[in-house]
CSV table of C-alpha atoms and ligand atoms in Angstrom, one decimal:
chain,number,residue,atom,x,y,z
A,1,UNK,CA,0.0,0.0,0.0
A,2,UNK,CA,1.4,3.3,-0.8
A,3,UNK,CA,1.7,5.6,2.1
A,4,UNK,CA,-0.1,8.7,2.1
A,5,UNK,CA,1.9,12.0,2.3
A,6,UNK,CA,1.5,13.9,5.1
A,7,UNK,CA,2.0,18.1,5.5
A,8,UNK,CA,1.7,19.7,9.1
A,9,UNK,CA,1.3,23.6,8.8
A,10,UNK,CA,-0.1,25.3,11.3
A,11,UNK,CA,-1.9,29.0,12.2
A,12,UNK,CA,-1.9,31.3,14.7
A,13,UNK,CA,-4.8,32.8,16.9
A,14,UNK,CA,-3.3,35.9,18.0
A,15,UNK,CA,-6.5,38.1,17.1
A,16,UNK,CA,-10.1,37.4,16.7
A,17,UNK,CA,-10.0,38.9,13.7
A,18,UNK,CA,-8.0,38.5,10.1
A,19,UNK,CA,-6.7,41.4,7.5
A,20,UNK,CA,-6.2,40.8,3.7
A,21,UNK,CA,-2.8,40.5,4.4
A,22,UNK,CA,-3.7,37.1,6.6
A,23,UNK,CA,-5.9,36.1,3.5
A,24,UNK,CA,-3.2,36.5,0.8
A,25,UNK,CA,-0.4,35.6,3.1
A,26,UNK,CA,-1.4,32.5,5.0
A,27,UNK,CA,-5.0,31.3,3.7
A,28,UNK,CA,-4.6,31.5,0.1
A,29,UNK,CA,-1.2,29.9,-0.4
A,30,UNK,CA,-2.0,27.3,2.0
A,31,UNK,CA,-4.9,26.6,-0.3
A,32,UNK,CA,-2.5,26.4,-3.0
A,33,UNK,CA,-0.7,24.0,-1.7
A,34,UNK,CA,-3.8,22.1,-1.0
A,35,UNK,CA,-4.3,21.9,-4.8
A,36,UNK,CA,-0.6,21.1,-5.6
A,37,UNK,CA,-0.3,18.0,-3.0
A,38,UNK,CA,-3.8,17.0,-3.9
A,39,UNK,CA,-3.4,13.5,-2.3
A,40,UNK,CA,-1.7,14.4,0.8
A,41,UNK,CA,-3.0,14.9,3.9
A,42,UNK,CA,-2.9,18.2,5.6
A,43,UNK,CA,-2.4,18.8,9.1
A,44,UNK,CA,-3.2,21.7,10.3
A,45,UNK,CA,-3.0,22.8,14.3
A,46,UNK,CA,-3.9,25.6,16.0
A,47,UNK,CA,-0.6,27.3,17.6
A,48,UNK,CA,-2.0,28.5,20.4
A,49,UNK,CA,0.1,27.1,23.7
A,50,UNK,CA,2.8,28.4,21.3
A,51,UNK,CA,2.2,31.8,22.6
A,52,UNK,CA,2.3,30.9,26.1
A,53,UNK,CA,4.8,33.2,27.5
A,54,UNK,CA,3.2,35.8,28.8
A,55,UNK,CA,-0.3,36.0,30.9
A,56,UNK,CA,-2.7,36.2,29.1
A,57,UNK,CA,-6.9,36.5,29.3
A,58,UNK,CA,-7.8,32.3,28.4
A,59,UNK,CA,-11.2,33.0,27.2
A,60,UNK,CA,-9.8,35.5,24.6
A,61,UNK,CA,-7.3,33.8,23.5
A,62,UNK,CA,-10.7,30.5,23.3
A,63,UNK,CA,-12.5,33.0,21.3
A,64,UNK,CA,-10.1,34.5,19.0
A,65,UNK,CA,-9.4,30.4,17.8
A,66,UNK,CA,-12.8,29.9,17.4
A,67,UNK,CA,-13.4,33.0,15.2
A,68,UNK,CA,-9.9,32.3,13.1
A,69,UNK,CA,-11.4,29.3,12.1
A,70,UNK,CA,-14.5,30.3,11.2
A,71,UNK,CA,-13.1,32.8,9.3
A,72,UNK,CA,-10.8,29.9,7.6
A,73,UNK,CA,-14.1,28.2,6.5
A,74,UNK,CA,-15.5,31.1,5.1
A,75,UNK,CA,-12.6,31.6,3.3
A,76,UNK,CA,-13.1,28.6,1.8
A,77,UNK,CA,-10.7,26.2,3.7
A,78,UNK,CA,-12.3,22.8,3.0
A,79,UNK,CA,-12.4,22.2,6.8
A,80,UNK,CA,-13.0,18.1,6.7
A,81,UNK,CA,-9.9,18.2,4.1
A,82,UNK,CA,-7.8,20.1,6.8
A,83,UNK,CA,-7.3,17.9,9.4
A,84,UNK,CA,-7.9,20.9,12.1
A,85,UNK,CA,-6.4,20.3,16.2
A,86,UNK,CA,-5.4,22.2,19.1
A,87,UNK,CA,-2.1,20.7,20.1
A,88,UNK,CA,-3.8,21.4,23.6
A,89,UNK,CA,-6.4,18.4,23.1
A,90,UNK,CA,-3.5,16.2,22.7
A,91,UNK,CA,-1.1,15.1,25.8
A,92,UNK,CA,1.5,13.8,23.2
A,93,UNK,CA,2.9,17.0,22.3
A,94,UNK,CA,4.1,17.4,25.6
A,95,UNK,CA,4.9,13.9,26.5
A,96,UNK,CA,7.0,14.0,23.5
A,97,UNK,CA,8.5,17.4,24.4
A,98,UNK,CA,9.4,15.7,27.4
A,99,UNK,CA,11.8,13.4,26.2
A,100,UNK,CA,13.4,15.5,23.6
A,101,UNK,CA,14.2,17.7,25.7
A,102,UNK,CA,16.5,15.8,27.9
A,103,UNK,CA,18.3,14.1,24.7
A,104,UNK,CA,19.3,18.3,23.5
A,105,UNK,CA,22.2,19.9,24.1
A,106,UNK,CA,22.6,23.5,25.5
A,107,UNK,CA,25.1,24.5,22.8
A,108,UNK,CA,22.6,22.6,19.7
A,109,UNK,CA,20.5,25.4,21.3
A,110,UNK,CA,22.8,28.3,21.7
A,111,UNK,CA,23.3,28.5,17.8
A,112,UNK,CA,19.8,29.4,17.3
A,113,UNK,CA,19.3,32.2,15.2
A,114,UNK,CA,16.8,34.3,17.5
A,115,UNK,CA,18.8,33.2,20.3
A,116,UNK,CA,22.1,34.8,18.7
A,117,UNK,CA,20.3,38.0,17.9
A,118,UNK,CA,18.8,38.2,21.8
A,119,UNK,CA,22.5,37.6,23.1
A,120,UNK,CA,24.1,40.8,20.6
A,121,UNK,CA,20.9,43.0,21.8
A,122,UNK,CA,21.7,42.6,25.5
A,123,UNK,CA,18.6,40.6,25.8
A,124,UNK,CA,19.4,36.9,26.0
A,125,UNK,CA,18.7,36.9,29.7
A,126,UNK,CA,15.5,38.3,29.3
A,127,UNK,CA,14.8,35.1,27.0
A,128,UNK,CA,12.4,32.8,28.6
A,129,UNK,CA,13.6,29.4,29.5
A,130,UNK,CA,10.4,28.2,27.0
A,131,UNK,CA,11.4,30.7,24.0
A,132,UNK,CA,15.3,29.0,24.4
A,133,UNK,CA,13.5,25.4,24.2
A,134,UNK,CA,11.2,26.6,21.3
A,135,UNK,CA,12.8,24.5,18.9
A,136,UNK,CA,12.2,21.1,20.7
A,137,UNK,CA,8.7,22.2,20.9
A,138,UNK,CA,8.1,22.4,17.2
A,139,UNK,CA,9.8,19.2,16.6
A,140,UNK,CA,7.6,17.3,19.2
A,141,UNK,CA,4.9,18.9,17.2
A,142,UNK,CA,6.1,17.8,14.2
A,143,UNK,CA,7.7,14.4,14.6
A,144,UNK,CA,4.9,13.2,16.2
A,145,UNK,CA,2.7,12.9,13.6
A,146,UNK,CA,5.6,12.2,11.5
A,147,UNK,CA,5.4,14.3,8.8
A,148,UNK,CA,6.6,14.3,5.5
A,149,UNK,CA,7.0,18.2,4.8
A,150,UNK,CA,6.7,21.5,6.4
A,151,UNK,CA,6.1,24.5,4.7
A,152,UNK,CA,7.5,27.4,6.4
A,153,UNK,CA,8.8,30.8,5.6
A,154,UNK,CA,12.5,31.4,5.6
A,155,UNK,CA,12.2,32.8,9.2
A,156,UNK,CA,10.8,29.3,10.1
A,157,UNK,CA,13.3,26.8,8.1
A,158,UNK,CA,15.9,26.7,10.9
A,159,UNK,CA,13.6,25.2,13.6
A,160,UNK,CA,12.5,22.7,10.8
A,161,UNK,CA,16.8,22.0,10.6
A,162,UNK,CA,16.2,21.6,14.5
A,163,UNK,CA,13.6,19.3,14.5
A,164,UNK,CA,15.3,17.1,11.3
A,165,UNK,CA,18.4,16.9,13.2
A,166,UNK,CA,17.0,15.8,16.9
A,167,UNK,CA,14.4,13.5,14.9
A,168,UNK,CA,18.1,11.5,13.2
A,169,UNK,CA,19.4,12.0,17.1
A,170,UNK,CA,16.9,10.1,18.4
A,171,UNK,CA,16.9,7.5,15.3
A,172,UNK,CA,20.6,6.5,15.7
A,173,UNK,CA,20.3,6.6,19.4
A,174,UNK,CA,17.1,4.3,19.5
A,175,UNK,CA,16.8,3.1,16.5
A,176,UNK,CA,14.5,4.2,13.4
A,177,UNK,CA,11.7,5.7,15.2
A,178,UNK,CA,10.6,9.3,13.6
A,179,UNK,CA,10.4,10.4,10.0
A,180,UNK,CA,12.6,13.0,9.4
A,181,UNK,CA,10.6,15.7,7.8
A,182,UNK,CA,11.8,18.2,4.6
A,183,UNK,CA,11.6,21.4,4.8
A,184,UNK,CA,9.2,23.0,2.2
A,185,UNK,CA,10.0,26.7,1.5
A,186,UNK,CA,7.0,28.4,0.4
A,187,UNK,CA,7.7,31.2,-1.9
A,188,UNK,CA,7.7,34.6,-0.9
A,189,UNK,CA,4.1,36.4,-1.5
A,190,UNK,CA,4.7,40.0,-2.2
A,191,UNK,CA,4.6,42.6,-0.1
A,192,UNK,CA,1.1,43.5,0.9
A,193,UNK,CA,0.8,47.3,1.7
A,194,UNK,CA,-1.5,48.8,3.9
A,195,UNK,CA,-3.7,51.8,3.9
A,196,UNK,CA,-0.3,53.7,5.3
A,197,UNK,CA,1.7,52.4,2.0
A,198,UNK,CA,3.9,50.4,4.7
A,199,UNK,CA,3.6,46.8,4.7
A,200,UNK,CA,0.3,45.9,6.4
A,201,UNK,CA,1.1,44.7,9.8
A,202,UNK,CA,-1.3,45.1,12.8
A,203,UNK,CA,1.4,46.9,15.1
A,204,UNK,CA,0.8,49.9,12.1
A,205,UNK,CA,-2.7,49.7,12.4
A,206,UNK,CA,-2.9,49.9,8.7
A,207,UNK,CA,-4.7,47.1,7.8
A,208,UNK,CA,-8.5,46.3,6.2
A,209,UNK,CA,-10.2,43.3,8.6
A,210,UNK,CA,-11.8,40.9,6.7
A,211,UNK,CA,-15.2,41.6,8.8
A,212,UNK,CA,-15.0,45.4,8.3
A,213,UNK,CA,-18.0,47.3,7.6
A,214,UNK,CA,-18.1,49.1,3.9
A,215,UNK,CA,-18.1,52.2,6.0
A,216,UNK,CA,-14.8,51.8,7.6
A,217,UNK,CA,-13.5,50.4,3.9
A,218,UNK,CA,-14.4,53.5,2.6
A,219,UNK,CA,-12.5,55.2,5.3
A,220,UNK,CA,-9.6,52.9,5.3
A,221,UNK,CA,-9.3,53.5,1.3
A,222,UNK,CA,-10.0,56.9,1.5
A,223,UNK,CA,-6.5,57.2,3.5
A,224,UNK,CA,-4.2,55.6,1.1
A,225,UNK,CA,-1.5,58.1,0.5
A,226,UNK,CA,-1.1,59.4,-3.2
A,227,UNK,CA,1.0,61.3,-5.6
A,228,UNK,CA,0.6,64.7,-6.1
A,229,UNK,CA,0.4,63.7,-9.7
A,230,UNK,CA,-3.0,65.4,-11.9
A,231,UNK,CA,-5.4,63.9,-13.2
A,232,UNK,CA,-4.2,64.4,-17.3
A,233,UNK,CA,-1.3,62.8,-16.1
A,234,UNK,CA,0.0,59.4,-17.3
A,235,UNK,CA,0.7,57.8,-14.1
A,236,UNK,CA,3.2,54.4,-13.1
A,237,UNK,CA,0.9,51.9,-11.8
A,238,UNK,CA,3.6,50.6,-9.8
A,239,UNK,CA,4.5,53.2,-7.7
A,240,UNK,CA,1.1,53.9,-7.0
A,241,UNK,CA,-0.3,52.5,-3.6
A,242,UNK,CA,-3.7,52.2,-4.7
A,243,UNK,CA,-3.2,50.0,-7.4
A,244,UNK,CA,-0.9,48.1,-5.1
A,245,UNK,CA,-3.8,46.9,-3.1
A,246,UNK,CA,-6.1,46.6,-6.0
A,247,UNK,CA,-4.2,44.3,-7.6
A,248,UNK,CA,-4.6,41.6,-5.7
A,249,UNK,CA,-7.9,41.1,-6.5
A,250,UNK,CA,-7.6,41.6,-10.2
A,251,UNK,CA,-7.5,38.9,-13.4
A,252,UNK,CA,-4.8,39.0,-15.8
A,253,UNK,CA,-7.3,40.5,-18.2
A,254,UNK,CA,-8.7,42.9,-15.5
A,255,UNK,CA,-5.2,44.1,-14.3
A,256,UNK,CA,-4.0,44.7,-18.5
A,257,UNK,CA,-6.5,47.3,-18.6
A,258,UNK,CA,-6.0,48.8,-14.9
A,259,UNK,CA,-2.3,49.5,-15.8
A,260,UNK,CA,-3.4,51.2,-19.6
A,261,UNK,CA,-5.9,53.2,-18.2
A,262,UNK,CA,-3.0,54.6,-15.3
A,263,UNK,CA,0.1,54.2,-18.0
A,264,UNK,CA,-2.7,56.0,-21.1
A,265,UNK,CA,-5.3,58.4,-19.5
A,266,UNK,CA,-3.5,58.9,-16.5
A,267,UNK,CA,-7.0,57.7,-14.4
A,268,UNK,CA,-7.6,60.1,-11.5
A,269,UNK,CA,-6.9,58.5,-7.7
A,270,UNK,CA,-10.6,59.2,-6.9
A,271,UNK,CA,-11.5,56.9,-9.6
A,272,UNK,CA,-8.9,54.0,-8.5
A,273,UNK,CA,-9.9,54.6,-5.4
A,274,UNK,CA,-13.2,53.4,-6.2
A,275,UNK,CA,-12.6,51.0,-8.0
A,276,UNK,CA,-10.1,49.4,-5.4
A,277,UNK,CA,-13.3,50.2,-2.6
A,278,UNK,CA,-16.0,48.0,-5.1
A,279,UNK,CA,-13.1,45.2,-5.4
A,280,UNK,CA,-12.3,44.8,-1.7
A,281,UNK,CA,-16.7,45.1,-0.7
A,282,UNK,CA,-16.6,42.1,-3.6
A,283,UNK,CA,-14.3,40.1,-2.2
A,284,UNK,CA,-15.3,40.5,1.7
A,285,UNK,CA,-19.0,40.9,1.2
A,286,UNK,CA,-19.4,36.6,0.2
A,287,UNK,CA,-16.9,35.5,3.3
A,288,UNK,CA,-19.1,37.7,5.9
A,289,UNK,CA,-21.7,36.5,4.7
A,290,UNK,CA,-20.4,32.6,5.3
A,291,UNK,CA,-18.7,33.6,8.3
A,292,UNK,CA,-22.6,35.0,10.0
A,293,UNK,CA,-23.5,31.5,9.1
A,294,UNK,CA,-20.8,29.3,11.0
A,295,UNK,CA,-21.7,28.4,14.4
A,296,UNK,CA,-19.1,28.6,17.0
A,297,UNK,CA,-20.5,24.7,17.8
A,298,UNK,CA,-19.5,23.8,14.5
A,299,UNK,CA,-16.2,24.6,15.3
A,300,UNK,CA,-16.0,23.3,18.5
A,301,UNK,CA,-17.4,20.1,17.5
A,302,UNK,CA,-14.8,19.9,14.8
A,303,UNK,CA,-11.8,20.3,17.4
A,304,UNK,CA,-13.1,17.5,19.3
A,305,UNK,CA,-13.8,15.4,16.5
A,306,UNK,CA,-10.3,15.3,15.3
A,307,UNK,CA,-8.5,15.8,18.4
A,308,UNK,CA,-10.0,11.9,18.9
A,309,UNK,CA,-8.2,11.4,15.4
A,310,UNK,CA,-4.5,12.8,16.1
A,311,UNK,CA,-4.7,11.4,19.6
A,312,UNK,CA,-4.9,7.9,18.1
A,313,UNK,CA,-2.0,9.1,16.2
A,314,UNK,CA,0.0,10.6,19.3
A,315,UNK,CA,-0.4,8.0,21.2
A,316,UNK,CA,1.1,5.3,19.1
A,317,UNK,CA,4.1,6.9,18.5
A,318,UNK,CA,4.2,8.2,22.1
A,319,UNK,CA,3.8,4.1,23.2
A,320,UNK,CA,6.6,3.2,20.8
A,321,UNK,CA,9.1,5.9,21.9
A,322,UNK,CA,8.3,5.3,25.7
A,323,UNK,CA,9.2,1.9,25.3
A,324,UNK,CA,12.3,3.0,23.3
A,325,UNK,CA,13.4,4.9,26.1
A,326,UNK,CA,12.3,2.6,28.7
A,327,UNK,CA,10.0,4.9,30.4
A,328,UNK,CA,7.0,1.7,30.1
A,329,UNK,CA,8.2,-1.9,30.2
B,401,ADP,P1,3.7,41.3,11.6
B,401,ADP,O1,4.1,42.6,11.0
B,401,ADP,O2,2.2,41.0,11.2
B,401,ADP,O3,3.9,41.1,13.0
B,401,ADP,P2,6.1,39.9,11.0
B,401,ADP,O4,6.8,41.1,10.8
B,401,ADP,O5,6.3,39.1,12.2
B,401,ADP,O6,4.5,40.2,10.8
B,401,ADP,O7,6.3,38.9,9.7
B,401,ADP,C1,6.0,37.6,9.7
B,401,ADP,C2,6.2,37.1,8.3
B,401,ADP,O8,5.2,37.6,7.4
B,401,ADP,C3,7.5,37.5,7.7
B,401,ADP,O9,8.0,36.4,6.9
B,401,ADP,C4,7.2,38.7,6.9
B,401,ADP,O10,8.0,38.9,5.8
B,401,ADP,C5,5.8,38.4,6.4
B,401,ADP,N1,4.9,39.6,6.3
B,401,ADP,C6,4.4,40.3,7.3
B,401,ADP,N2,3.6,41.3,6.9
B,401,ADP,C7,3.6,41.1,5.5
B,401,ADP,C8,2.9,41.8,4.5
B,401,ADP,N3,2.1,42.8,4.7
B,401,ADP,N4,3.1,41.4,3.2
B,401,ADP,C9,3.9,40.4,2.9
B,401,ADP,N5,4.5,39.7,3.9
B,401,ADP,C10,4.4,40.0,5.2
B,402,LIG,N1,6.9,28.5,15.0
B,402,LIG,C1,5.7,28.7,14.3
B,402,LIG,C2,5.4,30.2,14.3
B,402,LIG,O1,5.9,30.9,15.2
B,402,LIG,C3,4.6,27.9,14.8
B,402,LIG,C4,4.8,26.4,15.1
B,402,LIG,C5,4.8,25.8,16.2
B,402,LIG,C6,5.2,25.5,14.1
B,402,LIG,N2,5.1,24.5,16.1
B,402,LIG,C7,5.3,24.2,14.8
B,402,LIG,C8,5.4,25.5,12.7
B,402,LIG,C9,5.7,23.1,14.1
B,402,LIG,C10,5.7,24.3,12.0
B,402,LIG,C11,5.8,23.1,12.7
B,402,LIG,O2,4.8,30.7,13.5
């Protein structure tokens, strides 16, 4: 029987809310590569406990994990093709933490790249003992379910390295026990500006929520910064922030004739301005719409639903390395 390939990628609740720049960012590609590994199975956990480092208010941070992933679905994340967890349903991630922990090194550790930048800033000993381990986390979470690939961001491929190179640790210590997973790089997605023409990034508070009203749109577009440019005035599309944003909602066909009329006729902002506000209301109008729909019991029920799938999962492999290691006889 040929195994099935299996892809862990994960998202993260930090707000109740998500921007276009979460859409096009993190939703869309991983839809992509939905459609490229069409046979694979896609895990995809909630990185919540992830966070953990500071205090924090639990029934936000319940909330703001329920409304991501309703906003997933609306989206149009095929939720039953997802395979959709909170680590926190599922005692393996620690149990295997556990053990991983004590067969790492201090200086495997030390040549982590955040770790190195804390340490030239002055700041390593504000570093909490959890952020210094955060490596071993991500490869409990990973080599649990062992996983074929991980698509990550550059910023994310070296904890990937970690988790390859404790997985062949383990192996040749205890013999073959965890697939060692690839590293998948996803490419880059552009820059998404915000209303601000900086990327869009909540700490500018520049971004568009997918659940905003068409009044706040309006406003938001309203304050996109502009040339100085007239309207007669044949304009460069590209080094215009409105057509920045508009363009990611555009066909090839559609975009053709946005960049004439700018390169041409020289299209006033006020016009582009509009047509950017009709293209975003298009685009978030249908997902509000699905998102008023979505029950925070159907989420719920989902979580628990698979959490009694991966636990199966977990709790094999947790079994097999526990007798490895001669913590069960
Ligand atoms: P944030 O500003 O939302 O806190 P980070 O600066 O931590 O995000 O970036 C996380 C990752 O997302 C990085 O790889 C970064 O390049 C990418 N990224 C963040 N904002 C954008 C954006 N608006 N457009 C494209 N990529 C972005
Ligand atoms: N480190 C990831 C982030 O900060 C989240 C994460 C936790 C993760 N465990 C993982 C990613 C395992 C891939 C695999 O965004």
């Amino acid at each position: 029987m040929e195994e099935i390939m299996r892809i862990l990628t994960w998202l993260k609740p930090t707000d109740n809310q998500l921007h276009l720049w979460n859409y096009f960012g993190a939703i869309k590609p991983m839809m992509q590569l939905a459609d490229k590994f069409k046979d694979a199975e896609i895990f995809l956990f909630l990185a919540n406990m992830h966070g953990f480092t500071q205090l924090h208010d639990a029934n936000q941070l319940r909330q703001n994990s329920i409304n991501v992933l309703k906003l997933y679905a609306a989206c149009g994340v095929d939720m039953e093709r997802f395979v959709i967890y909170n680590p926190a349903d599922v005692p393996g991630h620690a149990q295997l933490n556990r053990v991983l922990t004590c067969i790492t090194h201090m200086g495997f550790m030390e040549r982590m790249h955040s770790y190195k930048e804390a340490l030239d800033k002055g700041k390593a000993k504000e570093m909490s003992v959890w952020v210094f381990c955060y490596p071993i986390l991500m490869a409990a979470d990973i080599l649990l379910y062992d996983a074929d690939i991980v698509p990550v961001g550059k910023d994310q491929k070296q904890h990937v390295e970690y988790a390859r190179d404790i997985a062949m640790k383990f192996n040749n210590a205890f013999g073959e026990t965890f697939k060692v997973p690839d590293v998948y790089i996803q490419s880059e997605v552009a820059t998404i500006i915000g209303v601000d023409g900086r990327k869009m990034s909540k700490s500018y508070n520049n971004y568009i929520w997918l659940l905003d009203d068409e009044k706040i749109i309006l406003k938001r577009v309203k304050q996109i910064p502009t040339s100085t440019q007239t309207v007669d005035e044949p304009k460069d599309p590209d080094q215009c922030n409105v057509y920045k944003l508009c363009k990611l909602f555009l066909t090839k066909e559609e975009d053709e004739a946005l960049r004439k009329r700018y390169e041409i006729w020289g299209l006033s902002y006020k016009d582009a301005k509009d047509q950017l506000y009709e293209k975003i209301i298009a685009f978030v109008k249908p997902i509000q719409e699905k998102y008023k729909k979505i029950s925070d019991k159907e989420i719920i029920d989902l979580l628990k639903k698979n959490a009694k799938k991966v636990n199966e999962l977990a709790k094999k492999k947790i079994e097999e390395v526990y007798k490895k290691v001669w913590f069960t006889l």
